Short mmCIF file of C-alpha atoms and ligand atoms in Angstrom, two decimals:
data_model
loop_
_atom_site.label_atom_id
_atom_site.label_comp_id
_atom_site.label_asym_id
_atom_site.label_seq_id
_atom_site.Cartn_x
_atom_site.Cartn_y
_atom_site.Cartn_z
CA UNK A 1 0.05 -0.15 -0.19
CA UNK A 2 1.05 3.52 -0.77
CA UNK A 3 2.27 6.49 1.96
CA UNK A 4 -1.06 8.76 1.52
CA UNK A 5 -0.17 11.07 3.81
CA UNK A 6 3.43 13.08 4.32
CA UNK A 7 5.24 12.75 7.76
CA UNK A 8 4.85 16.34 8.60
CA UNK A 9 7.84 18.30 9.64
CA UNK A 10 6.52 18.46 13.14
CA UNK A 11 5.86 14.95 13.65
CA UNK A 12 6.46 13.97 17.07
CA UNK A 13 7.19 10.63 18.57
CA UNK A 14 5.10 9.05 20.69
CA UNK A 15 3.93 5.62 22.64
CA UNK A 16 0.85 3.93 23.35
CA UNK A 17 0.11 1.57 26.01
CA UNK A 18 -2.24 -0.78 25.70
CA UNK A 19 -3.44 -1.50 22.42
CA UNK A 20 -7.16 -2.94 23.43
CA UNK A 21 -10.01 -0.92 21.46
CA UNK A 22 -8.74 2.77 22.71
CA UNK A 23 -5.26 2.29 22.28
CA UNK A 24 -4.93 0.56 18.84
CA UNK A 25 -7.23 2.90 17.72
CA UNK A 26 -5.13 5.91 19.15
CA UNK A 27 -2.07 4.33 18.26
CA UNK A 28 -3.37 3.57 14.71
CA UNK A 29 -4.85 7.20 14.06
CA UNK A 30 -2.01 9.36 15.97
CA UNK A 31 0.22 7.46 13.22
CA UNK A 32 -2.57 8.91 10.00
CA UNK A 33 -1.94 12.49 11.50
CA UNK A 34 1.88 11.71 10.52
CA UNK A 35 3.50 11.07 14.04
CA UNK A 36 5.74 8.16 15.03
CA UNK A 37 3.84 5.92 17.32
CA UNK A 38 4.95 2.43 19.36
CA UNK A 39 2.42 0.95 20.59
CA UNK A 40 3.06 -1.22 23.89
CA UNK A 41 1.25 -4.08 25.39
CA UNK A 42 1.81 -7.20 27.61
CA UNK A 43 -0.35 -9.58 25.08
CA UNK A 44 2.22 -10.87 22.77
CA UNK A 45 -0.81 -12.58 21.07
CA UNK A 46 -2.05 -8.91 20.37
CA UNK A 47 1.01 -7.68 19.68
CA UNK A 48 1.99 -10.27 16.71
CA UNK A 49 -1.75 -9.56 15.31
CA UNK A 50 -1.31 -5.75 15.09
CA UNK A 51 2.21 -5.70 13.90
CA UNK A 52 1.24 -8.05 11.13
CA UNK A 53 -1.59 -5.61 9.96
CA UNK A 54 -4.32 -7.29 11.73
CA UNK A 55 -6.68 -5.83 14.17
CA UNK A 56 -7.49 -8.22 16.67
CA UNK A 57 -11.33 -7.06 16.87
CA UNK A 58 -13.90 -5.84 14.44
CA UNK A 59 -13.88 -2.15 13.86
CA UNK A 60 -14.84 -0.82 10.09
CA UNK A 61 -12.10 1.09 8.84
CA UNK A 62 -9.01 0.60 11.34
CA UNK A 63 -7.46 -2.19 9.06
CA UNK A 64 -6.81 -0.03 6.80
CA UNK A 65 -5.31 2.75 8.75
CA UNK A 66 -2.87 0.26 10.94
CA UNK A 67 -1.65 -1.26 7.46
CA UNK A 68 -1.09 2.17 5.87
CA UNK A 69 0.91 3.25 8.69
CA UNK A 70 3.04 0.09 9.22
CA UNK A 71 3.81 0.27 5.79
CA UNK A 72 4.74 4.06 6.29
CA UNK A 73 7.35 2.99 9.08
CA UNK A 74 5.22 5.10 11.54
CA UNK A 75 3.57 2.36 13.58
CA UNK A 76 5.46 -0.38 15.61
CA UNK A 77 4.35 -2.41 18.27
CA UNK A 78 6.61 -3.79 20.97
CA UNK A 79 6.38 -5.58 24.71
CA UNK A 80 9.46 -3.60 25.96
CA UNK A 81 8.78 -1.12 28.18
CA UNK A 82 12.47 -0.06 28.33
CA UNK A 83 12.42 0.55 24.05
CA UNK A 84 8.89 2.83 24.79
CA UNK A 85 10.59 4.82 27.57
CA UNK A 86 13.88 5.26 25.32
CA UNK A 87 11.97 6.05 21.98
CA UNK A 88 10.12 8.87 23.25
CA UNK A 89 8.68 11.09 26.05
CA UNK A 90 5.08 11.65 25.21
CA UNK A 91 3.14 8.30 26.53
CA UNK A 92 -0.28 8.08 25.98
CA UNK A 93 -1.95 5.50 28.39
CA UNK A 94 -4.80 3.71 27.07
CA UNK A 95 -5.50 0.37 29.23
CA UNK A 96 -8.66 -0.95 30.39
CA UNK A 97 -10.37 -0.10 33.82
CA UNK A 98 -12.54 -3.00 34.03
CA UNK A 99 -15.45 -3.53 36.78
CA UNK A 100 -13.96 -4.92 39.83
CA UNK A 101 -15.41 -8.57 40.14
CA UNK A 102 -17.97 -8.47 43.01
CA UNK A 103 -18.12 -4.56 43.41
CA UNK A 104 -19.07 -1.74 41.60
CA UNK A 105 -15.73 -0.07 41.39
CA UNK A 106 -12.94 0.30 38.72
CA UNK A 107 -10.29 -1.85 38.80
CA UNK A 108 -7.00 0.06 38.43
CA UNK A 109 -4.79 -2.67 38.21
CA UNK A 110 -3.93 -2.17 34.49
CA UNK A 111 -3.43 1.68 34.73
CA UNK A 112 -1.41 1.20 38.23
CA UNK A 113 0.93 -1.30 36.11
CA UNK A 114 1.89 1.17 33.41
CA UNK A 115 2.94 3.27 36.20
CA UNK A 116 4.47 1.34 38.35
CA UNK A 117 6.86 -0.01 35.21
CA UNK A 118 7.13 3.04 33.04
CA UNK A 119 8.21 5.58 35.53
CA UNK A 120 10.86 4.06 37.23
CA UNK A 121 12.59 4.35 33.29
CA UNK A 122 11.45 7.84 32.78
CA UNK A 123 15.01 9.79 32.39
CA UNK A 124 14.27 12.46 30.31
CA UNK A 125 11.20 14.83 31.46
CA UNK A 126 8.18 13.46 30.30
CA UNK A 127 4.48 13.68 29.64
CA UNK A 128 1.94 11.21 30.09
CA UNK A 129 -1.72 11.28 28.89
CA UNK A 130 -4.32 8.96 30.51
CA UNK A 131 -7.46 8.23 28.02
CA UNK A 132 -8.59 5.47 30.16
CA UNK A 133 -11.74 5.99 31.84
CA UNK A 134 -10.75 6.68 36.00
CA UNK A 135 -12.30 7.35 38.78
CA UNK A 136 -12.00 10.83 39.67
CA UNK A 137 -8.65 11.51 41.48
CA UNK A 138 -6.82 9.22 39.62
CA UNK A 139 -4.83 11.58 37.57
CA UNK A 140 -3.54 13.57 40.24
CA UNK A 141 -2.50 10.34 42.37
CA UNK A 142 -0.55 8.49 39.36
CA UNK A 143 1.10 11.79 38.80
CA UNK A 144 2.78 12.30 42.14
CA UNK A 145 3.40 8.56 42.15
CA UNK A 146 5.30 8.75 38.80
CA UNK A 147 7.20 11.66 40.13
CA UNK A 148 8.33 9.33 43.13
CA UNK A 149 9.37 6.70 40.72
CA UNK A 150 10.93 8.50 37.86
CA UNK A 151 14.59 9.20 37.97
CA UNK A 152 13.44 12.42 36.34
CA UNK A 153 11.49 12.95 39.10
CA UNK A 154 9.57 16.26 39.21
CA UNK A 155 9.97 16.63 35.71
CA UNK A 156 7.13 14.03 34.69
CA UNK A 157 4.08 15.54 34.28
CA UNK A 158 0.41 13.61 34.34
CA UNK A 159 -2.30 15.00 32.03
CA UNK A 160 -6.00 13.85 31.56
CA UNK A 161 -6.90 13.10 27.89
CA UNK A 162 -10.48 11.57 27.90
CA UNK A 163 -11.74 9.54 25.06
CA UNK A 164 -15.09 9.62 23.70
CA UNK A 165 -14.93 7.14 20.64
CA UNK A 166 -17.84 4.84 20.07
CA UNK A 167 -17.10 1.21 18.51
CA UNK A 168 -17.83 1.07 15.36
CA UNK A 169 -16.90 4.75 14.77
CA UNK A 170 -13.48 4.61 16.41
CA UNK A 171 -11.48 6.18 13.86
CA UNK A 172 -14.06 8.62 12.67
CA UNK A 173 -14.39 9.50 16.18
CA UNK A 174 -10.67 9.62 17.05
CA UNK A 175 -10.03 11.64 13.89
CA UNK A 176 -12.63 14.01 13.58
CA UNK A 177 -13.88 14.22 17.38
CA UNK A 178 -16.49 16.20 18.67
CA UNK A 179 -14.15 18.16 21.33
CA UNK A 180 -11.04 17.38 22.68
CA UNK A 181 -10.90 17.72 26.82
CA UNK A 182 -7.05 17.88 28.36
CA UNK A 183 -7.03 17.77 32.03
CA UNK A 184 -3.94 19.45 33.01
CA UNK A 185 -2.40 19.72 36.79
CA UNK A 186 -3.12 23.82 37.35
CA UNK A 187 -0.43 23.26 40.45
CA UNK A 188 2.61 22.25 38.62
CA UNK A 189 2.17 24.47 35.38
CA UNK A 190 4.21 22.00 32.85
CA UNK A 191 4.30 21.31 28.83
CA UNK A 192 1.44 19.13 28.45
CA UNK A 193 -1.11 21.89 26.93
CA UNK A 194 2.00 22.55 24.45
CA UNK A 195 2.37 19.04 23.72
CA UNK A 196 -1.29 17.94 22.99
CA UNK A 197 -1.41 21.18 20.80
CA UNK A 198 1.21 19.95 18.76
CA UNK A 199 -0.01 16.24 18.68
CA UNK A 200 -3.25 17.50 17.79
CA UNK A 201 -2.60 20.10 15.47
CA UNK A 202 -4.24 18.63 12.59
CA UNK A 203 -7.59 18.28 14.30
CA UNK A 204 -7.06 21.82 15.58
CA UNK A 205 -6.35 23.43 12.23
CA UNK A 206 -9.70 21.88 11.56
CA UNK A 207 -11.34 24.26 13.98
CA UNK A 208 -12.42 21.19 16.85
CA UNK A 209 -12.78 22.77 20.05
CA UNK A 210 -9.88 22.50 22.73
CA UNK A 211 -10.65 22.56 26.33
CA UNK A 212 -8.22 22.47 29.01
CA UNK A 213 -9.59 21.89 32.41
CA UNK A 214 -8.18 21.03 35.61
CA UNK A 215 -7.50 17.07 36.18
CA UNK A 216 -10.41 16.24 37.99
CA UNK A 217 -12.79 18.20 35.38
CA UNK A 218 -11.32 16.03 32.87
CA UNK A 219 -11.86 12.69 34.21
CA UNK A 220 -15.21 14.07 35.39
CA UNK A 221 -16.13 14.97 31.87
CA UNK A 222 -15.96 11.44 30.61
CA UNK A 223 -17.78 9.89 33.79
CA UNK A 224 -20.13 12.35 32.78
CA UNK A 225 -20.95 11.95 29.46
CA UNK A 226 -21.12 8.33 29.79
CA UNK A 227 -23.76 8.89 32.48
CA UNK A 228 -26.20 11.15 30.86
CA UNK A 229 -26.18 8.60 27.51
CA UNK A 230 -27.21 5.88 29.93
CA UNK A 231 -29.69 7.92 31.42
CA UNK A 232 -31.30 8.94 27.92
CA UNK A 233 -31.33 5.38 27.05
CA UNK A 234 -33.09 4.33 30.21
CA UNK A 235 -35.56 7.49 30.02
CA UNK A 236 -36.76 6.20 26.46
CA UNK A 237 -36.64 2.82 28.06
CA UNK A 238 -39.06 4.01 30.93
CA UNK A 239 -41.46 5.51 28.52
CA UNK A 240 -41.45 2.28 26.60
CA UNK A 241 -42.59 0.59 29.75
CA UNK A 242 -45.38 3.18 30.40
CA UNK A 243 -46.34 3.08 26.68
CA UNK A 244 -46.58 -0.74 26.78
CA UNK A 245 -48.94 -0.05 29.87
CA UNK A 246 -50.98 2.51 28.24
CA UNK A 247 -50.99 1.12 24.59
CA UNK A 248 -48.83 3.68 23.26
CA UNK A 249 -45.95 3.82 20.74
CA UNK A 250 -42.38 4.49 21.94
CA UNK A 251 -41.13 5.11 18.79
CA UNK A 252 -43.04 7.90 17.54
CA UNK A 253 -43.18 9.53 21.18
CA UNK A 254 -38.86 9.54 20.88
CA UNK A 255 -39.65 10.96 17.04
CA UNK A 256 -41.80 13.42 18.64
CA UNK A 257 -40.03 14.66 21.96
CA UNK A 258 -36.86 14.65 19.67
CA UNK A 259 -37.81 17.50 17.69
CA UNK A 260 -37.06 19.41 20.23
CA UNK A 261 -33.51 20.60 19.92
CA UNK A 262 -33.16 20.78 23.71
CA UNK A 263 -34.16 17.10 24.16
CA UNK A 264 -32.65 15.44 20.44
CA UNK A 265 -33.88 12.74 18.74
CA UNK A 266 -30.17 10.64 19.12
CA UNK A 267 -29.84 8.06 21.76
CA UNK A 268 -33.40 7.92 22.31
CA UNK A 269 -34.17 4.54 20.34
CA UNK A 270 -36.08 2.27 23.15
CA UNK A 271 -35.08 -1.66 23.36
CA UNK A 272 -33.39 -4.36 25.34
CA UNK A 273 -30.96 -1.47 26.36
CA UNK A 274 -27.23 -0.36 26.90
CA UNK A 275 -24.67 -2.62 27.47
CA UNK A 276 -20.99 -3.11 25.93
CA UNK A 277 -17.40 -2.88 27.75
CA UNK A 278 -18.41 1.32 28.88
CA UNK A 279 -21.77 2.32 29.55
CA UNK A 280 -22.96 -0.23 32.53
CA UNK A 281 -19.47 -0.33 33.80
CA UNK A 282 -18.66 3.26 33.59
CA UNK A 283 -21.57 4.31 35.49
CA UNK A 284 -21.41 1.93 38.41
CA UNK A 285 -17.24 2.96 38.85
CA UNK A 286 -18.76 6.39 38.92
CA UNK A 287 -21.38 5.90 41.69
CA UNK A 288 -18.51 4.08 43.58
CA UNK A 289 -16.40 6.61 43.42
CA UNK A 290 -19.00 9.36 44.59
CA UNK A 291 -19.68 7.36 47.19
CA UNK A 292 -16.02 7.34 48.34
CA UNK A 293 -16.06 11.36 47.74
CA UNK A 294 -19.10 11.58 50.32
CA UNK A 295 -21.25 12.43 47.12
CA UNK A 296 -23.25 9.05 46.57
CA UNK A 297 -26.68 10.70 47.04
CA UNK A 298 -25.85 13.38 43.69
CA UNK A 299 -25.45 9.79 41.77
CA UNK A 300 -28.52 7.48 43.29
CA UNK A 301 -30.30 8.13 40.12
CA UNK A 302 -28.00 6.17 38.25
CA UNK A 303 -28.67 3.09 40.49
CA UNK A 304 -32.41 3.36 38.73
CA UNK A 305 -30.66 3.89 35.42
CA UNK A 306 -29.11 0.68 35.60
CA UNK A 307 -31.98 -0.98 37.05
CA UNK A 308 -34.35 0.50 34.13
CA UNK A 309 -31.43 -1.00 31.88
CA UNK A 310 -31.62 -4.61 33.11
CA UNK A 311 -34.98 -4.84 33.58
CA UNK A 312 -35.37 -4.69 29.71
CA UNK A 313 -33.50 -7.88 29.65
CA UNK A 314 -35.94 -9.56 31.72
CA UNK A 315 -38.28 -7.87 30.01
CA UNK A 316 -37.13 -9.44 26.66
CA UNK A 317 -37.72 -13.09 28.33
CA UNK A 318 -41.03 -12.18 29.16
CA UNK A 319 -41.93 -11.70 25.72
CA UNK A 320 -40.02 -14.42 24.20
CA UNK A 321 -42.10 -16.31 26.96
CA UNK A 322 -45.60 -14.84 26.09
CA UNK A 323 -44.63 -15.92 22.48
CA UNK A 324 -43.86 -19.53 22.92
CA UNK A 325 -46.26 -20.22 25.62
CA UNK A 326 -43.96 -21.97 27.86
CA UNK A 327 -39.83 -21.94 27.22
CA UNK A 328 -39.56 -24.95 27.91
CA UNK A 329 -38.60 -27.46 24.78
CA UNK A 330 -39.39 -24.26 22.27
CA UNK A 331 -36.76 -23.60 19.93
CA UNK A 332 -35.72 -19.68 20.33
CA UNK A 333 -34.24 -18.03 17.26
CA UNK A 334 -31.52 -15.15 18.56
CA UNK A 335 -30.48 -13.17 15.56
CA UNK A 336 -27.44 -10.65 17.28
CA UNK A 337 -25.18 -11.09 19.72
CA UNK A 338 -22.84 -8.13 19.74
CA UNK A 339 -23.70 -5.30 22.43
CA UNK A 340 -24.97 -3.11 18.74
CA UNK A 341 -24.03 -3.30 15.06
CA UNK A 342 -20.71 -2.77 13.52
CA UNK A 343 -18.85 -4.46 16.76
CA UNK A 344 -18.01 -7.48 17.71
CA UNK A 345 -17.75 -6.99 21.19
CA UNK A 346 -20.01 -9.13 23.42
CA UNK A 347 -19.04 -7.23 26.79
CA UNK A 348 -22.15 -7.45 28.98
CA UNK A 349 -24.21 -7.78 25.70
CA UNK A 350 -28.19 -7.62 26.33
CA UNK A 351 -28.30 -9.85 23.61
CA UNK A 352 -26.56 -12.73 24.56
CA UNK A 353 -27.47 -12.17 28.13
CA UNK A 354 -30.71 -12.28 26.86
CA UNK A 355 -29.89 -15.33 24.98
CA UNK A 356 -28.64 -17.34 28.02
CA UNK A 357 -31.54 -16.39 30.29
CA UNK A 358 -33.90 -18.11 27.48
CA UNK A 359 -31.65 -21.20 27.21
CA UNK A 360 -31.00 -21.49 31.17
CA UNK A 361 -35.25 -21.71 31.56
CA UNK A 362 -35.31 -24.74 29.38
CA UNK A 363 -35.43 -23.14 25.56
CA UNK A 364 -32.95 -24.56 22.71
CA UNK A 365 -31.46 -21.25 21.46
CA UNK A 366 -29.82 -20.90 17.93
CA UNK A 367 -28.01 -17.57 17.89
CA UNK A 368 -26.17 -15.89 14.58
CA UNK A 369 -24.40 -12.62 14.54
CA UNK A 370 -22.38 -11.33 11.54
CA UNK A 371 -19.53 -10.78 13.43
CA UNK A 372 -19.75 -11.63 16.87
CA UNK A 373 -19.47 -15.34 16.82
CA UNK A 374 -15.95 -16.44 17.94
CA UNK A 375 -16.04 -13.81 20.61
CA UNK A 376 -19.82 -15.36 21.96
CA UNK A 377 -18.69 -18.96 21.78
CA UNK A 378 -16.24 -17.76 24.15
CA UNK A 379 -18.31 -16.17 26.72
CA UNK A 380 -21.24 -18.87 26.20
CA UNK A 381 -19.92 -21.85 24.83
CA UNK A 382 -23.17 -23.86 25.85
CA UNK A 383 -25.74 -21.75 23.13
CA UNK A 384 -26.33 -22.95 19.55
CA UNK A 385 -24.36 -20.88 17.17
CA UNK A 386 -25.73 -21.15 13.65
CA UNK A 387 -23.66 -20.46 10.34
CA UNK A 388 -26.62 -17.71 9.19
CA UNK A 389 -29.67 -16.17 10.24
CA UNK A 390 -31.87 -18.22 8.23
CA UNK A 391 -30.24 -21.34 9.81
CA UNK A 392 -30.66 -19.76 13.44
CA UNK A 393 -34.36 -19.63 12.75
CA UNK A 394 -34.91 -22.93 11.01
CA UNK A 395 -37.69 -24.61 13.19
CA UNK A 396 -37.94 -21.85 15.68
CA UNK A 397 -41.12 -21.29 17.61
CA UNK A 398 -40.33 -17.53 17.82
CA UNK A 399 -37.53 -15.09 16.20
CA UNK A 400 -35.81 -12.69 18.43
CA UNK A 401 -33.95 -9.35 16.70
CA UNK A 402 -31.57 -8.41 19.36
CA UNK A 403 -28.92 -6.18 17.70
CA UNK A 404 -29.83 -4.05 14.85
CA UNK A 405 -27.66 -4.94 12.11
CA UNK A 406 -28.54 -3.99 8.93
CA UNK A 407 -28.52 -7.64 7.39
CA UNK A 408 -31.67 -8.00 9.75
CA UNK A 409 -33.38 -4.44 9.39
CA UNK A 410 -33.37 -5.84 5.55
CA UNK A 411 -34.78 -9.40 6.03
CA UNK A 412 -38.11 -9.90 4.79
CA UNK A 413 -41.14 -11.96 6.28
CA UNK A 414 -41.01 -14.02 2.96
CA UNK A 415 -37.70 -14.98 3.55
CA UNK A 416 -38.39 -16.36 7.16
CA UNK A 417 -41.92 -18.04 5.91
CA UNK A 418 -40.83 -21.67 5.07
CA UNK A 419 -38.06 -21.31 7.29
CA UNK A 420 -39.72 -20.88 10.98
CA UNK A 421 -42.51 -23.62 12.85
CA UNK A 422 -44.20 -20.19 14.02
CA UNK A 423 -44.15 -16.86 12.23
CA UNK A 424 -43.77 -14.59 15.24
CA UNK A 425 -41.14 -12.33 15.63
CA UNK A 426 -40.11 -10.01 18.40
CA UNK A 427 -38.30 -7.02 17.59
CA UNK A 428 -35.69 -6.00 20.63
CA UNK A 429 -34.50 -2.97 19.29
CA UNK A 430 -37.56 -1.54 17.35
CA UNK A 431 -35.55 -1.78 14.05
CA UNK A 432 -38.21 -3.74 12.00
CA UNK A 433 -41.41 -2.37 10.27
CA UNK A 434 -44.42 -3.86 12.07
CA UNK A 435 -47.18 -3.56 9.44
CA UNK A 436 -44.50 -5.28 6.90
CA UNK A 437 -44.62 -7.91 8.90
CA UNK A 438 -47.86 -8.36 10.01
CA UNK A 439 -48.93 -7.84 6.33
CA UNK A 440 -46.94 -11.06 5.95
CA UNK A 441 -49.08 -12.76 8.30
CA UNK A 442 -46.46 -12.71 11.03
CA UNK A 443 -47.63 -11.56 14.66
CA UNK A 444 -44.99 -8.77 15.41
CA UNK A 445 -44.06 -7.53 18.63
CA UNK A 446 -42.00 -4.61 19.37
CA UNK A 447 -40.61 -3.01 23.21
CA UNK A 448 -43.00 -0.39 24.01
CA UNK A 449 -45.29 -0.54 20.82
CA UNK A 450 -48.73 -1.83 20.82
C1 UDX B 501 -19.97 4.79 24.52
C2 UDX B 501 -20.37 5.83 24.38
O1 UDX B 501 -20.92 6.47 23.18
C3 UDX B 501 -18.85 6.72 23.71
O2 UDX B 501 -18.65 7.86 23.68
C4 UDX B 501 -17.87 6.47 24.86
O3 UDX B 501 -16.36 6.43 24.88
C5 UDX B 501 -17.76 4.79 25.39
O4 UDX B 501 -18.99 4.30 25.37
P1 UDX B 501 -19.88 2.28 22.75
O5 UDX B 501 -19.83 1.42 23.99
O6 UDX B 501 -18.98 2.30 21.65
O7 UDX B 501 -19.64 4.20 23.57
O8 UDX B 501 -21.43 2.42 22.02
P2 UDX B 501 -22.64 3.22 22.14
O9 UDX B 501 -22.81 3.81 20.75
O10 UDX B 501 -22.54 4.04 23.24
O11 UDX B 501 -24.04 2.31 22.41
C6 UDX B 501 -24.07 1.69 24.09
C7 UDX B 501 -25.38 0.87 24.00
O12 UDX B 501 -26.36 1.72 24.03
C8 UDX B 501 -25.34 -0.51 23.35
O13 UDX B 501 -25.88 -1.52 23.90
C9 UDX B 501 -26.46 0.37 22.37
O14 UDX B 501 -27.30 -0.46 21.58
C10 UDX B 501 -27.08 0.87 23.41
N1 UDX B 501 -28.16 2.14 22.77
C11 UDX B 501 -27.86 3.24 22.43
C12 UDX B 501 -29.69 2.00 23.13
O15 UDX B 501 -30.13 1.05 23.44
N2 UDX B 501 -30.38 3.13 22.77
C13 UDX B 501 -29.82 4.29 21.91
O16 UDX B 501 -30.58 4.77 21.73
C14 UDX B 501 -28.57 4.47 21.98
#
């Protein structure tokens, strides 16, 4: 492949620690901006794949960016922290902060381990930009710790540069974000802001808003953005429950209230709710942190947001049971396993959760997803997996659409007529046209629609 972008004169050298969804995307996109980037991870399997130009997960457009920049010599990968410390004095931290087992709080072991390993190797003045979603107060704590450990001592800065990318749009969101936020240590003015302006020069030239805040505000911007999005989804799902009780249609309601620009139509899709590696664990970690800070009352509503969300999964199981009479011995087709379309991510996926619950209640569940089959099999090996949507629907008593992939939206009643045992479809994402399915002789059930 040809090198499509020239390396600019002001290209920087930088490292990115963590090569998961966030880190791999950030590394590839920083190279796309013309910088020289070294991606660092402790997982040799992931590194080997990335170095060979293979993205270890499904993310539209990322493979092209990765390959183009490896070929241009701007992007490399390593497991060596020594090499990373030698390579640059600008370090991005993009490792995971999963939910701690049995608790709401975030597990900081990966973030802490980067600092514990990297800081003792920092002999030159360095800037560490945190990108992971962390409990407020983390950046300050890590800065203190890094300065304790580093030979460069007080010349090591920790700044926070939260990442807002959505899976499925990761490249677009990184190269053309809605805004850039940078938290800097107000007590120790350093060069973090100047360096960030150089790193993101191309984006700033585009006119993208760049907000510089204190460390705590930057950390909270990320937590509160995710809390707001989760609340918006649970709000419409709560309306969906009321619509069901009243015989109203939540999709029309969402369209109507969404016309008010103060409300907006986006993120008002009712269905089986939110999942994935971010929103669920981030709102829980936010509640846990607020509790530690003595501000737990401020976020008790997030408990309700979480409850509404989890109720949607139970509701979907009930709808499947109503459709079958009894789940015991029924055949249930599940279309979709990823937590959302254009992703192969099944972390806390509502679709897989519903499939698992139904199977545990005695039904035979046949699952198909265009991209998430391998990850689903690894997480839920006991479910039956089909080769195609039609194969999943073979002999089904009910078809459940649980992820709104375009492939499922395009299905026609006639595609499935001769395949299923009973013509019943439950639309867990309100992504099908009820009139078409009913006209085709099917029983259609949506969520929050009559
Ligand atoms: C989210 C945030 O959007 C992103 O800014 C942050 O950086 C990481 O977390 P992501 O997890 O990729 O991104 O997915 P998102 O598009 O936000 O969807 C989250 C979940 O909400 C999905 O399960 C999706 O199906 C669900 N959702 C979304 C709804 O149920 N209804 C909606 O209207 C929108």
